[in-house]
């Protein structure tokens, strides 16, 4: 019946013909091949579901995941208030730490996998994923070389902010600290006037240690949020299949990284540093983000903001 059956119709009708005309035991390789060829001739496509069975479905899965993430970041309340969320977490976490309301756990130690292999080199992970995403996404929206160079300058500017702030934190700890024989701060060594010499001697340096983790995790999250904004406008951009998949995978990886940064920020808030040290680190991150993306990048002599709406193609002159 399949060999003489109609070559037009829908997937559902042909599937019904297969079920009614051929018992399960009689379905062989030849019948299956002819059915596939018949379905291809109809000009219709099977509804794609998000099941990673073949490349088509895997692409559909990526589209679904990306659209969900884009929808989340499109919520104005999320984008406008995420820095307040970090501040609230830092304050509440500090309260929990001071009153010892959170019991010790695997994440209360400094040698955890996430802390050693992610947070310690956190800025490197951020740049490793964000740099190719920025280049691919921005070039898909505007191929002007000057524009792309300005966007790359945003990476340089953010890196400069990170470097200056972290070095400043180390300087503050050095000039406000003293060297002690034990962690109990019982015997001081006035002959050792720097943290480096104190630590090399096997002693303990105590100063105002601004939370570099709080700064890094908060600033990286805000930085990623700003620079991944063009993803909402890449659907109609001129991206071929491979670059499109690469951009989508990078975008998903960056969102996973933000989740990790938020989790580690919570751990930092409830397990490490004094409240004032975490608050200063968090405020420095917010000021660095606000000073660039909310003040300087609005000026014409700056790297500029990420493209938030698709550029219209220029009309060709006759």
Short mmCIF file of C-alpha atoms in Angstrom, two decimals:
data_model
loop_
_atom_site.label_atom_id
_atom_site.label_comp_id
_atom_site.label_asym_id
_atom_site.label_seq_id
_atom_site.Cartn_x
_atom_site.Cartn_y
_atom_site.Cartn_z
CA UNK A 1 0.00 0.00 0.00
CA UNK A 2 2.87 2.31 0.67
CA UNK A 3 4.23 1.83 -2.84
CA UNK A 4 0.99 3.03 -4.38
CA UNK A 5 -0.09 5.42 -1.67
CA UNK A 6 -0.41 9.20 -2.03
CA UNK A 7 2.70 11.33 -2.23
CA UNK A 8 1.05 14.38 -0.76
CA UNK A 9 -0.47 14.95 2.62
CA UNK A 10 0.71 15.55 6.15
CA UNK A 11 3.07 13.78 8.44
CA UNK A 12 0.19 12.69 10.64
CA UNK A 13 -1.76 11.07 7.77
CA UNK A 14 1.28 9.21 6.46
CA UNK A 15 2.16 8.07 9.96
CA UNK A 16 -1.41 6.79 10.31
CA UNK A 17 -1.10 4.91 7.01
CA UNK A 18 2.06 3.28 8.26
CA UNK A 19 0.42 2.17 11.47
CA UNK A 20 -2.76 0.84 9.79
CA UNK A 21 -1.26 -0.78 6.72
CA UNK A 22 1.86 -2.48 8.10
CA UNK A 23 1.95 -4.59 11.23
CA UNK A 24 4.92 -3.89 13.48
CA UNK A 25 6.53 -7.22 12.66
CA UNK A 26 6.45 -6.48 8.93
CA UNK A 27 8.16 -3.13 9.06
CA UNK A 28 11.55 -3.63 7.44
CA UNK A 29 14.37 -1.48 6.25
CA UNK A 30 12.93 -1.05 2.74
CA UNK A 31 9.52 0.05 3.97
CA UNK A 32 11.16 2.50 6.37
CA UNK A 33 13.34 3.99 3.64
CA UNK A 34 10.40 4.42 1.28
CA UNK A 35 8.35 6.04 4.01
CA UNK A 36 11.12 8.56 4.68
CA UNK A 37 11.39 9.33 0.97
CA UNK A 38 7.63 9.73 0.70
CA UNK A 39 7.60 12.13 3.62
CA UNK A 40 10.41 14.16 2.09
CA UNK A 41 8.42 14.52 -1.12
CA UNK A 42 5.48 16.06 0.70
CA UNK A 43 7.52 19.23 1.33
CA UNK A 44 6.52 19.27 5.00
CA UNK A 45 8.73 18.92 8.04
CA UNK A 46 8.25 17.03 11.23
CA UNK A 47 7.53 19.33 14.18
CA UNK A 48 10.86 19.88 15.93
CA UNK A 49 10.99 19.16 19.62
CA UNK A 50 13.75 19.95 22.06
CA UNK A 51 15.20 16.45 22.18
CA UNK A 52 18.91 16.12 21.35
CA UNK A 53 18.41 13.13 19.00
CA UNK A 54 19.80 14.73 15.85
CA UNK A 55 21.45 18.03 14.89
CA UNK A 56 18.09 19.59 14.01
CA UNK A 57 16.69 18.87 17.46
CA UNK A 58 19.93 19.98 19.12
CA UNK A 59 19.68 23.31 17.31
CA UNK A 60 16.09 23.59 18.46
CA UNK A 61 17.19 22.92 22.04
CA UNK A 62 19.75 25.70 21.82
CA UNK A 63 17.13 28.08 20.46
CA UNK A 64 14.75 27.24 23.32
CA UNK A 65 17.40 27.65 26.03
CA UNK A 66 18.71 30.89 24.56
CA UNK A 67 15.22 32.33 24.23
CA UNK A 68 14.45 31.54 27.87
CA UNK A 69 17.66 33.20 29.03
CA UNK A 70 17.10 36.22 26.79
CA UNK A 71 13.57 36.58 28.15
CA UNK A 72 14.93 36.59 31.70
CA UNK A 73 17.48 39.32 31.01
CA UNK A 74 14.90 41.35 29.10
CA UNK A 75 12.95 41.85 32.32
CA UNK A 76 13.75 45.44 33.24
CA UNK A 77 13.43 44.75 36.96
CA UNK A 78 16.19 42.13 36.73
CA UNK A 79 18.61 44.31 34.77
CA UNK A 80 17.98 47.44 36.83
CA UNK A 81 18.08 45.84 40.28
CA UNK A 82 20.56 42.99 40.11
CA UNK A 83 23.24 45.09 41.82
CA UNK A 84 20.86 45.68 44.72
CA UNK A 85 20.36 41.93 44.92
CA UNK A 86 24.10 41.45 45.42
CA UNK A 87 24.18 44.12 48.12
CA UNK A 88 21.29 42.54 49.99
CA UNK A 89 22.96 39.13 49.78
CA UNK A 90 26.21 40.62 51.10
CA UNK A 91 24.46 42.28 54.05
CA UNK A 92 22.28 39.31 54.96
CA UNK A 93 25.19 36.92 54.54
CA UNK A 94 27.33 39.06 56.83
CA UNK A 95 24.62 38.99 59.48
CA UNK A 96 24.41 35.21 59.25
CA UNK A 97 28.19 34.94 59.56
CA UNK A 98 28.47 37.30 62.51
CA UNK A 99 25.83 35.39 64.48
CA UNK A 100 27.19 32.03 63.25
CA UNK A 101 23.80 30.96 61.98
CA UNK A 102 25.19 28.99 59.03
CA UNK A 103 27.00 25.76 59.96
CA UNK A 104 30.34 24.98 58.32
CA UNK A 105 30.18 23.08 55.06
CA UNK A 106 32.37 22.03 52.15
CA UNK A 107 32.16 25.57 50.78
CA UNK A 108 33.32 27.20 54.01
CA UNK A 109 36.92 26.25 53.24
CA UNK A 110 39.21 28.10 50.81
CA UNK A 111 40.35 24.91 49.03
CA UNK A 112 37.08 24.02 47.29
CA UNK A 113 37.14 23.12 43.60
CA UNK A 114 35.09 26.16 42.58
CA UNK A 115 37.26 28.53 44.59
CA UNK A 116 40.63 27.15 43.45
CA UNK A 117 39.90 26.54 39.77
CA UNK A 118 37.25 29.18 39.03
CA UNK A 119 37.18 32.10 41.45
CA UNK A 120 40.95 32.37 41.89
CA UNK A 121 41.24 32.92 38.14
CA UNK A 122 37.74 34.29 37.75
CA UNK A 123 38.62 37.23 35.54
CA UNK A 124 40.40 34.89 33.16
CA UNK A 125 37.28 32.72 32.81
CA UNK A 126 35.15 35.80 32.22
CA UNK A 127 37.42 37.06 29.43
CA UNK A 128 37.89 33.59 27.94
CA UNK A 129 34.16 33.24 27.28
CA UNK A 130 33.17 36.87 26.80
CA UNK A 131 35.84 37.90 24.27
CA UNK A 132 34.80 35.54 21.43
CA UNK A 133 31.13 36.18 22.20
CA UNK A 134 31.60 39.93 21.99
CA UNK A 135 33.49 39.72 18.70
CA UNK A 136 31.02 37.37 17.01
CA UNK A 137 27.82 38.97 18.27
CA UNK A 138 28.84 42.57 17.65
CA UNK A 139 30.28 41.84 14.21
CA UNK A 140 27.00 40.21 13.23
CA UNK A 141 25.14 43.41 14.05
CA UNK A 142 27.67 45.90 12.72
CA UNK A 143 30.76 45.01 10.69
CA UNK A 144 32.27 48.48 10.91
CA UNK A 145 35.88 48.09 12.08
CA UNK A 146 35.82 51.28 14.17
CA UNK A 147 32.71 50.07 15.97
CA UNK A 148 34.27 46.69 16.74
CA UNK A 149 37.44 48.32 18.04
CA UNK A 150 35.39 50.47 20.37
CA UNK A 151 33.59 47.42 21.65
CA UNK A 152 36.90 45.63 22.26
CA UNK A 153 37.94 48.68 24.28
CA UNK A 154 35.17 47.81 26.72
CA UNK A 155 37.07 44.60 27.51
CA UNK A 156 40.27 46.61 28.02
CA UNK A 157 38.46 49.12 30.22
CA UNK A 158 36.87 46.43 32.38
CA UNK A 159 40.21 44.66 32.75
CA UNK A 160 41.83 47.94 33.77
CA UNK A 161 39.10 48.50 36.39
CA UNK A 162 39.63 45.00 37.75
CA UNK A 163 43.41 45.39 37.88
CA UNK A 164 43.42 48.84 39.49
CA UNK A 165 40.85 47.87 42.11
CA UNK A 166 42.51 44.60 43.11
CA UNK A 167 45.94 46.25 43.33
CA UNK A 168 44.43 49.02 45.43
CA UNK A 169 42.92 46.45 47.77
CA UNK A 170 46.34 44.85 48.24
CA UNK A 171 47.88 48.26 48.90
CA UNK A 172 45.24 49.09 51.53
CA UNK A 173 45.83 45.79 53.29
CA UNK A 174 49.57 46.40 53.25
CA UNK A 175 49.52 49.95 54.66
CA UNK A 176 46.90 49.20 57.32
CA UNK A 177 48.35 45.92 58.54
CA UNK A 178 50.90 44.60 61.01
CA UNK A 179 52.79 41.35 61.30
CA UNK A 180 51.97 38.93 64.12
CA UNK A 181 53.41 35.64 65.28
CA UNK A 182 50.10 33.76 65.25
CA UNK A 183 46.58 34.18 63.93
CA UNK A 184 45.54 35.17 67.46
CA UNK A 185 47.45 38.46 66.93
CA UNK A 186 49.24 38.08 70.27
CA UNK A 187 52.87 38.94 69.43
CA UNK A 188 53.71 41.60 66.86
CA UNK A 189 56.83 41.84 64.74
CA UNK A 190 57.50 45.50 64.10
CA UNK A 191 60.62 44.73 62.09
CA UNK A 192 58.52 43.27 59.26
CA UNK A 193 56.68 46.17 57.65
CA UNK A 194 55.15 44.53 54.58
CA UNK A 195 52.78 41.66 54.01
CA UNK A 196 55.19 39.99 51.62
CA UNK A 197 58.07 39.87 54.10
CA UNK A 198 55.73 38.81 56.90
CA UNK A 199 54.23 35.90 54.99
CA UNK A 200 57.65 34.80 53.74
CA UNK A 201 58.75 34.57 57.36
CA UNK A 202 55.88 32.20 58.08
CA UNK A 203 54.01 34.77 60.18
CA UNK A 204 50.54 36.31 59.94
CA UNK A 205 49.70 39.68 58.45
CA UNK A 206 46.57 41.42 59.67
CA UNK A 207 45.18 44.49 57.90
CA UNK A 208 41.99 45.78 56.31
CA UNK A 209 41.50 43.07 53.70
CA UNK A 210 38.92 44.36 51.21
CA UNK A 211 37.04 41.37 49.83
CA UNK A 212 38.50 40.83 46.37
CA UNK A 213 36.10 37.92 45.90
CA UNK A 214 33.08 40.14 46.50
CA UNK A 215 34.43 42.65 44.00
CA UNK A 216 35.35 40.10 41.33
CA UNK A 217 32.15 38.05 41.48
CA UNK A 218 29.84 41.07 41.48
CA UNK A 219 31.73 43.05 38.83
CA UNK A 220 32.09 40.03 36.53
CA UNK A 221 28.36 39.30 36.75
CA UNK A 222 27.41 42.89 35.90
CA UNK A 223 29.99 42.98 33.10
CA UNK A 224 28.63 39.79 31.54
CA UNK A 225 25.06 41.05 31.85
CA UNK A 226 25.89 44.22 29.93
CA UNK A 227 27.98 42.65 27.17
CA UNK A 228 25.59 39.77 26.43
CA UNK A 229 22.68 42.14 25.74
CA UNK A 230 23.09 41.90 21.91
CA UNK A 231 21.98 38.25 22.06
CA UNK A 232 18.38 39.44 22.07
CA UNK A 233 18.83 40.85 18.55
CA UNK A 234 20.81 38.12 16.81
CA UNK A 235 17.89 36.06 15.46
CA UNK A 236 17.67 38.05 12.24
CA UNK A 237 21.36 38.80 11.99
CA UNK A 238 23.39 37.40 9.11
CA UNK A 239 25.01 34.51 10.96
CA UNK A 240 25.72 31.21 9.28
CA UNK A 241 25.02 27.94 11.08
CA UNK A 242 28.39 27.34 12.75
CA UNK A 243 28.96 30.89 14.10
CA UNK A 244 25.35 30.96 15.29
CA UNK A 245 25.78 27.73 17.26
CA UNK A 246 29.10 28.95 18.69
CA UNK A 247 27.50 32.22 19.84
CA UNK A 248 24.61 30.34 21.41
CA UNK A 249 26.93 27.96 23.27
CA UNK A 250 29.06 30.86 24.50
CA UNK A 251 25.94 32.71 25.62
CA UNK A 252 24.70 29.70 27.58
CA UNK A 253 28.15 29.16 29.10
CA UNK A 254 28.30 32.81 30.18
CA UNK A 255 24.93 32.49 31.90
CA UNK A 256 26.12 29.34 33.67
CA UNK A 257 29.19 31.30 34.76
CA UNK A 258 26.98 34.04 36.21
CA UNK A 259 25.09 31.40 38.21
CA UNK A 260 28.41 30.09 39.55
CA UNK A 261 29.54 33.63 40.41
CA UNK A 262 26.29 34.31 42.27
CA UNK A 263 26.62 31.06 44.22
CA UNK A 264 30.21 31.80 45.17
CA UNK A 265 29.23 35.36 46.13
CA UNK A 266 26.70 33.86 48.55
CA UNK A 267 29.39 31.56 49.96
CA UNK A 268 31.76 34.51 50.38
CA UNK A 269 29.04 36.48 52.18
CA UNK A 270 28.22 33.78 54.73
CA UNK A 271 31.68 32.29 55.33
CA UNK A 272 34.48 34.81 54.74
CA UNK A 273 35.67 38.35 55.59
CA UNK A 274 34.30 40.98 57.93
CA UNK A 275 31.07 42.81 56.96
CA UNK A 276 32.87 46.08 56.21
CA UNK A 277 35.40 44.34 53.98
CA UNK A 278 32.67 42.68 51.92
CA UNK A 279 30.64 45.87 51.73
CA UNK A 280 33.60 47.91 50.46
CA UNK A 281 34.42 45.28 47.84
CA UNK A 282 30.82 45.13 46.65
CA UNK A 283 30.47 48.91 46.50
CA UNK A 284 33.68 49.23 44.50
CA UNK A 285 32.31 46.75 41.96
CA UNK A 286 29.04 48.65 41.65
CA UNK A 287 30.85 51.98 41.30
CA UNK A 288 33.13 50.58 38.58
CA UNK A 289 30.13 49.22 36.67
CA UNK A 290 28.02 52.36 37.16
CA UNK A 291 30.87 54.70 36.27
CA UNK A 292 31.41 52.95 32.93
CA UNK A 293 28.06 51.63 31.68
CA UNK A 294 25.84 54.26 33.25
CA UNK A 295 28.06 57.35 32.91
CA UNK A 296 31.16 57.19 30.69
CA UNK A 297 29.85 54.85 27.99
CA UNK A 298 27.02 57.28 27.30
CA UNK A 299 29.55 59.84 26.08
CA UNK A 300 30.65 59.97 22.42
CA UNK A 301 34.36 59.72 23.34
CA UNK A 302 33.97 56.33 25.04
CA UNK A 303 33.89 52.67 23.96
CA UNK A 304 30.12 53.02 23.88
CA UNK A 305 27.34 50.72 25.00
CA UNK A 306 26.67 47.30 23.47
CA UNK A 307 24.18 47.48 20.55
CA UNK A 308 20.74 47.10 22.08
CA UNK A 309 18.80 47.25 18.84
CA UNK A 310 19.56 45.79 15.48
CA UNK A 311 21.29 48.10 13.05
CA UNK A 312 19.32 48.81 9.90
CA UNK A 313 21.19 48.01 6.68
CA UNK A 314 22.16 51.05 4.70
CA UNK A 315 20.31 51.55 1.45
CA UNK A 316 22.44 51.17 -1.60
CA UNK A 317 22.67 54.21 -3.78
CA UNK A 318 21.65 53.87 -7.41
#
